[in-house]
Amino acid sequence: MNIPESLCFKQPESNVGWHAELKLKFGIKRFKTRLLERQQYGPLTVQKTFHPEGTSCHTYLLHPPSGVVGGDHLNFVIDVEESAHALLTTPGATKFYRSSGEQAWQKQQLNVANHGLLEWLPMENIFFPGARCKLLTHINLAAHARFIGWDIQCFGRPVLEEKFDDGEVLGQTFIFREQEICLSETVRVQTANRFEPAALLRDFAMSGTLYITPVDHDLIDKITRVVERQQQRFGDDVLLGISELKNISECHSLAVNSAVNNLVVVRALGHQTEPMIASFIQVWCCVREHWFGELPEIPRIWAT
């Protein structure tokens, strides 16, 4: 993978707080995707797996019940083997609380083998005023892997009119296909510089990003129409946009179907959680129907 180590966030050194790790491996066994291996350390675990759609495996990730504080280190490693199909979500938001100086750290490494599919659909992160966090996500896809996942951040608690007017949140996301970079993003919300949050969030309290790969022209058209309908539905409560990223090296080759490496990114800004997640769920349903010819089974935990 061609990202210099010097460009990636480094894990902060800390001897305080929770240090937790969860490693999960999904693969085919007896004609279904099953959780084949689980290694856990500290307060990270999973509930019982479910098969509401028959062959795919739904799994709920359980974070520390009291939230994340400065000095906590959380590490997730998810492997989806060839032809397996896993959906992972969380029962509720992950809360990052005020820090007295230590940084919280969360790293997510998501690996998908050929013809596998990972749906990474956690509920939002909520950053309380004074939180100091580093978030790093590496998504590693084989040549014919599929991935759809979202990342939703809430800065402060807008329902209580509490703004994120103190703290620091640093986030990085890298997506690779066959060890070639497809996307590299860095987000910095540092309230020491008032212009940075204003430029990123445009006075909204929430930001969201939804990644979909691979895509073809028909799917892009369908996603665009869904985004337009959701924008009309929610009006000023959410601001939605869509962009397509192509593999530059393959765009110049007529012998290769570059659609396999194409990536669609749907972005959102909002004031409340519900319109943003509702919009992303509609896009997710659209993608699943395009890929499989039928709508997905909505995780029941989202309705509680």
Short mmCIF file of C-alpha atoms in Angstrom, two decimals:
data_model
loop_
_atom_site.label_atom_id
_atom_site.label_comp_id
_atom_site.label_asym_id
_atom_site.label_seq_id
_atom_site.Cartn_x
_atom_site.Cartn_y
_atom_site.Cartn_z
CA MET A 1 0.00 0.00 0.00
CA ASN A 2 1.50 3.22 -1.18
CA ILE A 3 0.76 5.60 1.68
CA PRO A 4 3.95 6.73 3.45
CA GLU A 5 3.80 5.95 7.14
CA SER A 6 4.72 9.55 7.86
CA LEU A 7 1.33 10.66 6.46
CA CYS A 8 -0.74 8.39 8.71
CA PHE A 9 -1.76 9.40 12.21
CA LYS A 10 0.34 7.76 14.86
CA GLN A 11 -1.24 5.99 17.78
CA PRO A 12 -0.73 8.18 20.87
CA GLU A 13 1.25 6.73 23.71
CA SER A 14 -0.78 6.41 26.87
CA ASN A 15 -0.80 4.26 29.98
CA VAL A 16 -4.25 5.36 31.09
CA GLY A 17 -7.74 4.42 29.94
CA TRP A 18 -9.09 1.30 28.26
CA HIS A 19 -6.92 -0.52 25.72
CA ALA A 20 -9.25 -2.79 23.74
CA GLU A 21 -9.07 -4.79 20.53
CA LEU A 22 -11.60 -6.82 18.57
CA LYS A 23 -10.67 -9.06 15.64
CA LEU A 24 -13.41 -10.76 13.62
CA LYS A 25 -13.17 -13.09 10.63
CA PHE A 26 -16.20 -13.92 8.50
CA GLY A 27 -16.31 -16.76 6.00
CA ILE A 28 -18.55 -19.30 4.33
CA LYS A 29 -19.48 -22.38 6.35
CA ARG A 30 -22.46 -24.65 5.64
CA PHE A 31 -23.64 -22.37 2.82
CA LYS A 32 -23.86 -19.24 5.00
CA THR A 33 -21.53 -16.47 6.06
CA ARG A 34 -20.59 -17.10 9.66
CA LEU A 35 -18.34 -15.54 12.26
CA LEU A 36 -15.49 -18.03 12.06
CA GLU A 37 -13.00 -16.40 14.40
CA ARG A 38 -13.22 -13.86 17.21
CA GLN A 39 -10.40 -12.45 19.29
CA GLN A 40 -11.15 -9.79 21.85
CA TYR A 41 -9.31 -7.91 24.51
CA GLY A 42 -10.85 -5.35 26.81
CA PRO A 43 -14.41 -3.97 26.65
CA LEU A 44 -15.13 -4.65 22.97
CA THR A 45 -17.32 -7.56 21.97
CA VAL A 46 -20.20 -8.62 19.72
CA GLN A 47 -23.71 -9.81 20.32
CA LYS A 48 -24.95 -13.07 18.86
CA THR A 49 -24.80 -13.05 15.06
CA PHE A 50 -28.00 -13.06 13.01
CA HIS A 51 -29.01 -14.32 9.53
CA PRO A 52 -32.22 -12.40 8.77
CA GLU A 53 -31.51 -12.47 5.01
CA GLY A 54 -30.56 -16.12 4.79
CA THR A 55 -26.90 -16.28 3.83
CA SER A 56 -25.48 -12.92 4.95
CA CYS A 57 -24.32 -12.43 8.55
CA HIS A 58 -25.48 -9.44 10.63
CA THR A 59 -23.34 -8.57 13.64
CA TYR A 60 -23.73 -5.91 16.32
CA LEU A 61 -20.55 -4.39 17.73
CA LEU A 62 -20.66 -3.43 21.40
CA HIS A 63 -18.49 -0.50 22.48
CA PRO A 64 -17.53 0.40 26.07
CA PRO A 65 -20.87 1.10 27.78
CA SER A 66 -19.66 4.29 29.44
CA GLY A 67 -18.28 5.81 26.23
CA VAL A 68 -14.72 6.72 25.23
CA VAL A 69 -12.49 9.07 27.23
CA GLY A 70 -9.00 10.48 26.77
CA GLY A 71 -6.39 7.72 26.87
CA ASP A 72 -8.74 4.97 25.61
CA HIS A 73 -7.43 2.96 22.65
CA LEU A 74 -9.89 0.97 20.51
CA ASN A 75 -8.72 -1.24 17.65
CA PHE A 76 -11.01 -3.12 15.22
CA VAL A 77 -9.79 -5.63 12.62
CA ILE A 78 -12.49 -7.08 10.37
CA ASP A 79 -11.75 -9.75 7.73
CA VAL A 80 -14.33 -10.87 5.19
CA GLU A 81 -13.18 -13.95 3.29
CA GLU A 82 -13.85 -14.82 -0.33
CA SER A 83 -17.57 -14.78 -1.29
CA ALA A 84 -18.64 -13.99 2.30
CA HIS A 85 -21.15 -11.24 3.10
CA ALA A 86 -21.10 -9.47 6.46
CA LEU A 87 -23.06 -6.50 7.81
CA LEU A 88 -21.78 -4.80 10.95
CA THR A 89 -23.51 -2.07 12.91
CA THR A 90 -23.82 -0.79 16.49
CA PRO A 91 -26.82 -0.55 18.83
CA GLY A 92 -26.30 3.16 19.38
CA ALA A 93 -23.97 6.12 19.10
CA THR A 94 -20.38 6.00 20.32
CA LYS A 95 -19.70 8.88 22.70
CA PHE A 96 -16.31 10.55 23.03
CA TYR A 97 -16.20 12.54 26.25
CA ARG A 98 -14.24 15.55 27.43
CA SER A 99 -10.53 14.89 27.96
CA SER A 100 -8.23 16.36 30.58
CA GLY A 101 -5.39 16.21 28.06
CA GLU A 102 -5.00 12.63 26.80
CA GLN A 103 -6.08 11.69 23.28
CA ALA A 104 -8.54 8.90 22.57
CA TRP A 105 -7.62 6.60 19.68
CA GLN A 106 -9.80 4.47 17.42
CA LYS A 107 -8.42 2.43 14.51
CA GLN A 108 -10.50 0.39 12.10
CA GLN A 109 -8.92 -2.01 9.61
CA LEU A 110 -11.47 -3.53 7.23
CA ASN A 111 -10.30 -6.23 4.80
CA VAL A 112 -12.50 -7.76 2.08
CA ALA A 113 -11.41 -10.67 -0.17
CA ASN A 114 -12.51 -11.33 -3.76
CA HIS A 115 -16.28 -11.53 -4.27
CA GLY A 116 -16.80 -10.67 -0.61
CA LEU A 117 -19.04 -7.87 0.62
CA LEU A 118 -18.70 -5.82 3.78
CA GLU A 119 -21.44 -3.44 4.90
CA TRP A 120 -19.96 -1.19 7.60
CA LEU A 121 -22.92 0.73 9.04
CA PRO A 122 -22.25 1.93 12.60
CA MET A 123 -24.34 4.56 14.32
CA GLU A 124 -22.86 8.03 14.72
CA ASN A 125 -19.91 9.19 16.79
CA ILE A 126 -20.77 12.00 19.22
CA PHE A 127 -17.90 14.25 20.27
CA PHE A 128 -18.59 16.14 23.47
CA PRO A 129 -16.99 19.56 23.95
CA GLY A 130 -13.42 19.09 25.13
CA ALA A 131 -12.96 15.70 23.46
CA ARG A 132 -9.55 14.99 21.96
CA CYS A 133 -9.56 12.09 19.47
CA LYS A 134 -7.71 10.47 16.61
CA LEU A 135 -9.66 8.19 14.26
CA LEU A 136 -7.95 6.10 11.57
CA THR A 137 -9.73 3.84 9.06
CA HIS A 138 -8.02 1.56 6.52
CA ILE A 139 -10.27 -0.24 4.03
CA ASN A 140 -8.42 -2.89 2.01
CA LEU A 141 -10.31 -4.42 -0.92
CA ALA A 142 -9.35 -7.25 -3.26
CA ALA A 143 -9.86 -6.80 -7.00
CA HIS A 144 -13.48 -8.01 -7.00
CA ALA A 145 -14.55 -7.10 -3.47
CA ARG A 146 -17.56 -4.93 -2.70
CA PHE A 147 -17.91 -2.41 0.08
CA ILE A 148 -20.53 0.01 1.33
CA GLY A 149 -20.00 1.90 4.55
CA TRP A 150 -20.69 5.16 6.27
CA ASP A 151 -19.05 7.43 8.78
CA ILE A 152 -21.25 9.88 10.71
CA GLN A 153 -19.87 12.46 13.14
CA CYS A 154 -21.74 14.75 15.52
CA PHE A 155 -19.78 17.63 17.05
CA GLY A 156 -21.36 18.71 20.30
CA ARG A 157 -24.99 18.01 21.15
CA PRO A 158 -27.16 20.21 18.93
CA VAL A 159 -30.40 19.05 20.57
CA LEU A 160 -29.16 20.69 23.79
CA GLU A 161 -27.70 23.64 21.85
CA GLU A 162 -24.27 22.52 23.05
CA LYS A 163 -21.57 23.37 20.49
CA PHE A 164 -18.18 21.74 19.98
CA ASP A 165 -16.37 24.92 20.97
CA ASP A 166 -13.41 23.24 22.62
CA GLY A 167 -11.45 20.12 21.62
CA GLU A 168 -9.78 18.37 18.71
CA VAL A 169 -10.94 15.61 16.38
CA LEU A 170 -8.54 14.27 13.76
CA GLY A 171 -9.78 11.67 11.29
CA GLN A 172 -8.21 9.81 8.37
CA THR A 173 -9.77 7.37 5.91
CA PHE A 174 -7.89 5.36 3.28
CA ILE A 175 -9.49 3.02 0.76
CA PHE A 176 -7.29 0.64 -1.23
CA ARG A 177 -8.11 -1.80 -3.99
CA GLU A 178 -5.43 -4.36 -4.80
CA GLN A 179 -3.06 -2.23 -2.68
CA GLU A 180 -3.64 0.81 -4.90
CA ILE A 181 -5.05 3.91 -3.28
CA CYS A 182 -8.62 4.80 -4.28
CA LEU A 183 -9.30 7.46 -1.68
CA SER A 184 -7.41 9.37 0.99
CA GLU A 185 -9.18 11.83 3.26
CA THR A 186 -8.15 13.77 6.33
CA VAL A 187 -10.54 15.67 8.59
CA ARG A 188 -9.34 18.12 11.21
CA VAL A 189 -11.70 19.85 13.61
CA GLN A 190 -9.51 21.89 15.92
CA THR A 191 -11.27 24.60 17.81
CA ALA A 192 -8.03 26.44 18.48
CA ASN A 193 -8.51 27.64 14.90
CA ARG A 194 -12.12 28.78 14.55
CA PHE A 195 -11.90 28.86 10.74
CA GLU A 196 -11.29 25.11 10.38
CA PRO A 197 -14.60 23.88 11.84
CA ALA A 198 -16.44 26.65 10.01
CA ALA A 199 -14.90 25.64 6.67
CA LEU A 200 -15.53 21.93 7.19
CA LEU A 201 -19.02 22.03 8.71
CA ARG A 202 -20.43 25.30 7.33
CA ASP A 203 -22.09 25.90 10.70
CA PHE A 204 -23.72 22.46 10.73
CA ALA A 205 -23.17 20.25 13.76
CA MET A 206 -22.97 16.94 11.88
CA SER A 207 -21.10 15.53 8.92
CA GLY A 208 -21.53 12.19 7.20
CA THR A 209 -19.81 10.26 4.43
CA LEU A 210 -21.08 7.17 2.62
CA TYR A 211 -18.67 5.12 0.48
CA ILE A 212 -19.81 2.70 -2.25
CA THR A 213 -17.62 0.57 -4.50
CA PRO A 214 -17.73 -0.73 -7.16
CA VAL A 215 -20.31 1.24 -9.11
CA ASP A 216 -21.48 1.36 -12.72
CA HIS A 217 -23.27 4.11 -14.59
CA ASP A 218 -26.75 2.72 -13.90
CA LEU A 219 -26.07 2.57 -10.16
CA ILE A 220 -24.66 6.09 -10.12
CA ASP A 221 -27.84 7.35 -11.82
CA LYS A 222 -29.99 5.53 -9.25
CA ILE A 223 -27.99 6.91 -6.31
CA THR A 224 -28.20 10.41 -7.75
CA ARG A 225 -31.99 10.20 -7.97
CA VAL A 226 -32.24 8.91 -4.38
CA VAL A 227 -30.04 11.75 -3.13
CA GLU A 228 -32.19 14.29 -4.97
CA ARG A 229 -35.39 12.84 -3.47
CA GLN A 230 -33.93 12.87 0.04
CA GLN A 231 -32.83 16.47 -0.39
CA GLN A 232 -36.37 17.43 -1.35
CA ARG A 233 -37.75 15.38 1.53
CA PHE A 234 -35.67 16.98 4.28
CA GLY A 235 -34.98 20.45 2.86
CA ASP A 236 -32.68 22.55 5.02
CA ASP A 237 -32.35 19.84 7.69
CA VAL A 238 -29.65 18.10 5.66
CA LEU A 239 -27.35 19.09 2.81
CA LEU A 240 -26.48 16.20 0.48
CA GLY A 241 -23.99 15.81 -2.35
CA ILE A 242 -22.55 13.00 -4.47
CA SER A 243 -19.25 12.57 -6.27
CA GLU A 244 -17.61 9.77 -8.29
CA LEU A 245 -13.93 8.95 -7.97
CA LYS A 246 -12.26 6.95 -10.73
CA ASN A 247 -9.02 5.01 -10.81
CA ILE A 248 -6.89 7.38 -12.88
CA SER A 249 -4.45 4.74 -14.13
CA GLU A 250 -7.27 2.65 -15.56
CA CYS A 251 -9.16 5.52 -17.15
CA HIS A 252 -6.47 5.60 -19.85
CA SER A 253 -6.72 1.86 -20.59
CA LEU A 254 -9.41 0.71 -23.02
CA ALA A 255 -8.66 -2.92 -22.20
CA VAL A 256 -9.74 -2.69 -18.57
CA ASN A 257 -13.23 -2.07 -17.22
CA SER A 258 -12.48 0.78 -14.84
CA ALA A 259 -15.95 0.57 -13.25
CA VAL A 260 -14.66 -2.12 -10.89
CA ASN A 261 -12.41 0.46 -9.24
CA ASN A 262 -14.86 3.34 -9.28
CA LEU A 263 -16.02 4.76 -5.98
CA VAL A 264 -19.05 6.87 -5.20
CA VAL A 265 -18.98 9.13 -2.16
CA VAL A 266 -22.19 10.63 -0.76
CA ARG A 267 -21.58 13.48 1.67
CA ALA A 268 -23.98 15.07 4.11
CA LEU A 269 -24.11 18.00 6.52
CA GLY A 270 -26.92 18.33 9.00
CA HIS A 271 -28.24 19.52 12.34
CA GLN A 272 -29.83 16.26 13.50
CA THR A 273 -29.06 12.57 13.28
CA GLU A 274 -32.37 11.28 11.92
CA PRO A 275 -32.48 13.02 8.49
CA MET A 276 -28.86 12.10 7.74
CA ILE A 277 -29.16 8.44 8.70
CA ALA A 278 -32.55 8.17 6.99
CA SER A 279 -31.00 9.52 3.77
CA PHE A 280 -28.04 7.15 3.97
CA ILE A 281 -30.35 4.18 4.60
CA GLN A 282 -32.30 5.01 1.43
CA VAL A 283 -29.06 5.10 -0.58
CA TRP A 284 -27.96 1.82 1.02
CA CYS A 285 -31.28 0.19 0.09
CA CYS A 286 -30.88 1.45 -3.49
CA VAL A 287 -27.38 -0.06 -3.74
CA ARG A 288 -28.44 -3.39 -2.26
CA GLU A 289 -31.41 -3.65 -4.62
CA HIS A 290 -29.12 -2.93 -7.58
CA TRP A 291 -26.57 -5.53 -6.49
CA PHE A 292 -28.97 -8.30 -5.45
CA GLY A 293 -32.30 -7.53 -7.09
CA GLU A 294 -34.13 -7.13 -3.77
CA LEU A 295 -34.26 -4.76 -0.84
CA PRO A 296 -32.22 -5.56 2.29
CA GLU A 297 -33.53 -6.57 5.67
CA ILE A 298 -33.20 -3.52 7.93
CA PRO A 299 -31.32 -4.35 11.17
CA ARG A 300 -33.92 -4.43 13.93
CA ILE A 301 -31.60 -2.64 16.33
CA TRP A 302 -32.02 0.55 14.30
CA ALA A 303 -35.69 0.69 15.27
CA THR A 304 -35.04 0.65 19.04
#
